[in-house]
Coordinates of C-alpha atoms in Angstrom, one line a residue:
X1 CA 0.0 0.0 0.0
X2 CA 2.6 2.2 0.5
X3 CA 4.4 1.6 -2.7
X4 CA 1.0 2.5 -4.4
X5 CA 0.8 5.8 -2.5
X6 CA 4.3 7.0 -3.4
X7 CA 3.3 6.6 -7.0
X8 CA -0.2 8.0 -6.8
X9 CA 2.4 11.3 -5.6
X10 CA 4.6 10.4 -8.5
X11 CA 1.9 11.1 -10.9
X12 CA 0.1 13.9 -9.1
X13 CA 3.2 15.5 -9.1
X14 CA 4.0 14.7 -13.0
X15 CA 0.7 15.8 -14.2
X16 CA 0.9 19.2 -12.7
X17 CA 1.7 22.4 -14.8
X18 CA 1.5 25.8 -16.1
X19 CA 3.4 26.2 -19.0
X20 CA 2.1 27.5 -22.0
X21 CA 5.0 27.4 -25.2
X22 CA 2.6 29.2 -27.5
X23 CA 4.7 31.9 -29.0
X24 CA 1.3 34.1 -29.8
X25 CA 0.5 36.7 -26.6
X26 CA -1.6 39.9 -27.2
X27 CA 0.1 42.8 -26.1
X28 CA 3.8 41.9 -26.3
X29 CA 5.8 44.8 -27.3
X30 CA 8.7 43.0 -28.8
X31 CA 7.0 39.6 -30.1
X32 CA 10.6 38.4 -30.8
X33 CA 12.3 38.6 -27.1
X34 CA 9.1 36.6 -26.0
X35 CA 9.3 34.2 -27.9
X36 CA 13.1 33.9 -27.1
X37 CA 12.2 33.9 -23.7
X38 CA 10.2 30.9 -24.0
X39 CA 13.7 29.0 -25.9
X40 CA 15.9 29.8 -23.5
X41 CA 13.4 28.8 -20.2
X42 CA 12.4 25.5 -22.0
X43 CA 16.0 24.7 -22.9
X44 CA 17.3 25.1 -19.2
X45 CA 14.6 23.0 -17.9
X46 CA 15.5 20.6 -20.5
X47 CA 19.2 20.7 -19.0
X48 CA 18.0 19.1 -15.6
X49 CA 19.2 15.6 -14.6
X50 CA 18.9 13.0 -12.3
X51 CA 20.9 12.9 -9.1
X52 CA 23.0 9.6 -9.1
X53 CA 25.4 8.8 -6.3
X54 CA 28.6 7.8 -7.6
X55 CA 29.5 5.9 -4.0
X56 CA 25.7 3.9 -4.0
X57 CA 25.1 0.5 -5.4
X58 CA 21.9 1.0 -7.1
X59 CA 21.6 0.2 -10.4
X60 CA 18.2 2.3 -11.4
X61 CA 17.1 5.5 -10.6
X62 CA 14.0 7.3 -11.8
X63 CA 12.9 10.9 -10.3
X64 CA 10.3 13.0 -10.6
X65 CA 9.2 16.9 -9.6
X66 CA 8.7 20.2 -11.0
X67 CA 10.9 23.0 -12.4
X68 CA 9.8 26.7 -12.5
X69 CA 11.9 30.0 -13.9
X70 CA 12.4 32.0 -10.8
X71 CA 11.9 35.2 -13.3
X72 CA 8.0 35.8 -14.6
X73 CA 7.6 35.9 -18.1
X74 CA 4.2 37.9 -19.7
X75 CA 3.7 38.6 -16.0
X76 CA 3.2 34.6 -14.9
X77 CA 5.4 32.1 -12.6
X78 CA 5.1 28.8 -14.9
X79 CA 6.1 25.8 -13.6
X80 CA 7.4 22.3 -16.3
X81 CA 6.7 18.5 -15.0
X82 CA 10.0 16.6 -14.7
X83 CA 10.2 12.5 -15.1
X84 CA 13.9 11.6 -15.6
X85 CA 15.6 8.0 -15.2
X86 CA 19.3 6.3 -14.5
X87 CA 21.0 3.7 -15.3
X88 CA 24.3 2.5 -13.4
X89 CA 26.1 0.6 -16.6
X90 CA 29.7 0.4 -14.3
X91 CA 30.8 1.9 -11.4
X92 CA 32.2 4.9 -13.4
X93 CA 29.1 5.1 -15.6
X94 CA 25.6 5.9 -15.7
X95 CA 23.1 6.4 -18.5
X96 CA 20.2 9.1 -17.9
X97 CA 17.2 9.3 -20.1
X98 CA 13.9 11.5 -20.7
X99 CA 11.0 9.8 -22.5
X100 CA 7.2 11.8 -21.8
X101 CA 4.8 14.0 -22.9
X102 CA 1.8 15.8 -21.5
X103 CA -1.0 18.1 -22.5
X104 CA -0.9 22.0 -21.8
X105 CA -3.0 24.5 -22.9
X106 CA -3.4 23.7 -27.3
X107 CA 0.2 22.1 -27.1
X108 CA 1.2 18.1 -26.7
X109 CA 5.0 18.2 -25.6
X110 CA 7.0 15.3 -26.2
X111 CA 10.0 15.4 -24.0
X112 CA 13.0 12.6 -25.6
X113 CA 16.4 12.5 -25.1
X114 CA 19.5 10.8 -23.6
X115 CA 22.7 11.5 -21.7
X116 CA 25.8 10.2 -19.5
X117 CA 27.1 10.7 -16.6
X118 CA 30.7 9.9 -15.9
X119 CA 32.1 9.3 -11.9
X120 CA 35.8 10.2 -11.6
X121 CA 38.1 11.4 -8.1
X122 CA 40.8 10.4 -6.5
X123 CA 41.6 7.0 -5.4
X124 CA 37.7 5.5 -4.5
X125 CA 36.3 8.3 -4.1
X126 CA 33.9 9.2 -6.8
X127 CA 33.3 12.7 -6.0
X128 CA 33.6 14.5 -9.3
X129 CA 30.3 13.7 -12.1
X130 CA 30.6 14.9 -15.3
X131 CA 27.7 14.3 -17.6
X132 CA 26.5 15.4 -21.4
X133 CA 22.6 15.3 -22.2
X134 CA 20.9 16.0 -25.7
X135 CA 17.5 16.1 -25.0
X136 CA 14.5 16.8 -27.6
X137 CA 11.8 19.2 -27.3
X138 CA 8.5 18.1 -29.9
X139 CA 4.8 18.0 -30.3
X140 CA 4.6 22.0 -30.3
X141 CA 2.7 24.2 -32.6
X142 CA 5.1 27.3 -32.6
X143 CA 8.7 25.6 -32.8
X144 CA 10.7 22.6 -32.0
X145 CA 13.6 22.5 -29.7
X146 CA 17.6 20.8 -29.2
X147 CA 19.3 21.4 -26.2
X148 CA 22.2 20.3 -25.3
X149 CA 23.7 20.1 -21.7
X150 CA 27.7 19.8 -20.6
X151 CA 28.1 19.9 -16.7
X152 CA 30.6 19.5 -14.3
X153 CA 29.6 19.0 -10.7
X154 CA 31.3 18.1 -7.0
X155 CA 29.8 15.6 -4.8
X156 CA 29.5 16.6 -1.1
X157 CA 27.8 14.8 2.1
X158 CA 26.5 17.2 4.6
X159 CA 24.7 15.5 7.0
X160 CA 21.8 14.6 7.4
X161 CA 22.2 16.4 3.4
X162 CA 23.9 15.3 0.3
X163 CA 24.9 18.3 -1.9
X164 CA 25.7 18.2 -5.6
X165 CA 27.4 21.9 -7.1
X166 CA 29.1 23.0 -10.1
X167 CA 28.9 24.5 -13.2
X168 CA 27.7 23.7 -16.2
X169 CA 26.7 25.6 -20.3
X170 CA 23.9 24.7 -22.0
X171 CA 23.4 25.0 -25.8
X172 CA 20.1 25.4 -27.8
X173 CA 19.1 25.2 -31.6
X174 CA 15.4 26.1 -32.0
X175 CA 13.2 25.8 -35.5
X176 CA 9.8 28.2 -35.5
X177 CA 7.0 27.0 -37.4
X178 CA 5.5 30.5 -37.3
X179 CA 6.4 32.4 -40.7
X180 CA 6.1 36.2 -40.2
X181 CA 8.8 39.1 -39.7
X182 CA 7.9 39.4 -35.8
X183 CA 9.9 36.2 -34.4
X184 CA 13.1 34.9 -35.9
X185 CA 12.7 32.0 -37.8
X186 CA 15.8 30.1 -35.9
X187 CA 17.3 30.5 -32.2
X188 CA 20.6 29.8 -31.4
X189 CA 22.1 30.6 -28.3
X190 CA 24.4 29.6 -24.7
X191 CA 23.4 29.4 -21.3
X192 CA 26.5 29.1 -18.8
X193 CA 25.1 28.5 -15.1
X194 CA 25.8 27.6 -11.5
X195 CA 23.8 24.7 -10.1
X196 CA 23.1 23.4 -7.1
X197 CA 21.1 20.7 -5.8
X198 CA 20.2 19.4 -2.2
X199 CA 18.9 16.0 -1.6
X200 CA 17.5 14.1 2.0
X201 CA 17.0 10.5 2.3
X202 CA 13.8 9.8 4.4
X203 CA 12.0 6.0 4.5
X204 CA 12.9 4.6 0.9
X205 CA 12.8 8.0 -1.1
X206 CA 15.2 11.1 -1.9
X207 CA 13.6 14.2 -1.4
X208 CA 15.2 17.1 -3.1
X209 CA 15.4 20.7 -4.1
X210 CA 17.7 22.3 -7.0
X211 CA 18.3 25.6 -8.9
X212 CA 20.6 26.5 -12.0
X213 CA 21.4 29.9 -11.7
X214 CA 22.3 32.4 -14.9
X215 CA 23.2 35.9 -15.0
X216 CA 19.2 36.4 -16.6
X217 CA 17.2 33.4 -15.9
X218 CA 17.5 31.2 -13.3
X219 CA 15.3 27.5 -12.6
X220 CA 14.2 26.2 -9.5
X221 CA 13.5 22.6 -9.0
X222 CA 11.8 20.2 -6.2
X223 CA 12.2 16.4 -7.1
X224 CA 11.5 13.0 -5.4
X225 CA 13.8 10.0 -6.5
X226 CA 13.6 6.0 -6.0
X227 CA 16.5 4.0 -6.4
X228 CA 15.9 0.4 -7.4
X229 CA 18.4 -2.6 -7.1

């Protein structure tokens, strides 16, 4: 019963949001920034990844949560369903994945992408993760989306707390399906960031907190993980 209940969360949690990737707003003064706005937003939530501890024996990992700008955009705090998973091929390396869609407002997203996350340190101690993530944006109306995430991060235990940080660039090819002189036909652009995440073991989940911090948007992030095996 229990297991049931932490998956009736899961899903609660998975199913809730408030974006809206529509690039057509009445009012907006510059049509073009907005719709850049929404590219750069969706592409660092695209760049979040699931915790794995390099010094743990599990084998699979799948999380789940939400991701919101900390910045408004056309005045509103949206908020992007996360489901990532892990898979622990060695001890050195791990394969992440995103495969999900949902329904929000006229749009269908379909989320798809891979990445890998390599353990490295001194001696046995796994400390250091780097990992590289492609991850596919589709199922929109107004555009399609690439992003493409390189991160470096240290792994700290704080007790009761276990804290990944570092830093980390992510890169973004958009295609508009919108023809008209008001929004660019392409986006191309770079996101360098700090990021930070916080996680607490309590009964047989990981609860967490994150944020990836830039210069001009920033993401924050609450997630709940299950290891397995």
């Amino acid at each position: 019963m229990k297991f049931i209940f932490y998956l009736l969360i899961i899903a609660e949690i998975s199913l809730s949001q408030s974006a809206d990737f529509s690039f057509e707003t009445s009012g907006c003064r510059d049509c073009d920034q907005y719709a850049n706005g929404i590219v750069q937003r969706s592409s660092l939530w695209l760049s979040g990844s699931p915790v794995m501890d390099p010094m743990k024996n599990s084998r699979i990992l799948i999380r789940t949560g939400l991701t919101a700008p900390i910045q408004k955009l056309d005045d509103r705090v949206w908020t992007y369903p996360d489901f990532d998973f892990g898979l622990k091929m060695t001890n050195n390396l791990a394969i992440t994945g995103k495969i999900y869609g949902f329904s929000v407002e006229k749009d269908s997203p379909q989320v798809l992408g891979a990445g890998i996350q390599y353990f490295f340190g001194e001696k046995d101690t796994l400390d250091w993760i780097m990992s590289i993530q492609r991850i596919d944006l589709k199922g929109l109306n107004d555009f399609r989306l690439s992003s493409l995430t390189i991160d470096f991060r240290k792994w700290i235990t704080w007790e009761p707390f276990q804290l990944r940080l570092g830093v980390g660039s992510n890169f973004f090819k958009e295609k508009s399906y919108i023809y008209n002189d008001d929004i660019s036909p392409r986006m191309e652009g770079q996101k360098n960031y700090i990021g930070i995440d916080a996680m607490i073991h309590y009964g047989p989940l990981i609860y967490g907190i994150g944020g990836i911090f830039n210069q001009n948007i920033s993401m924050a992030s609450v997630f709940i993980q299950k290891d397995f095996f």
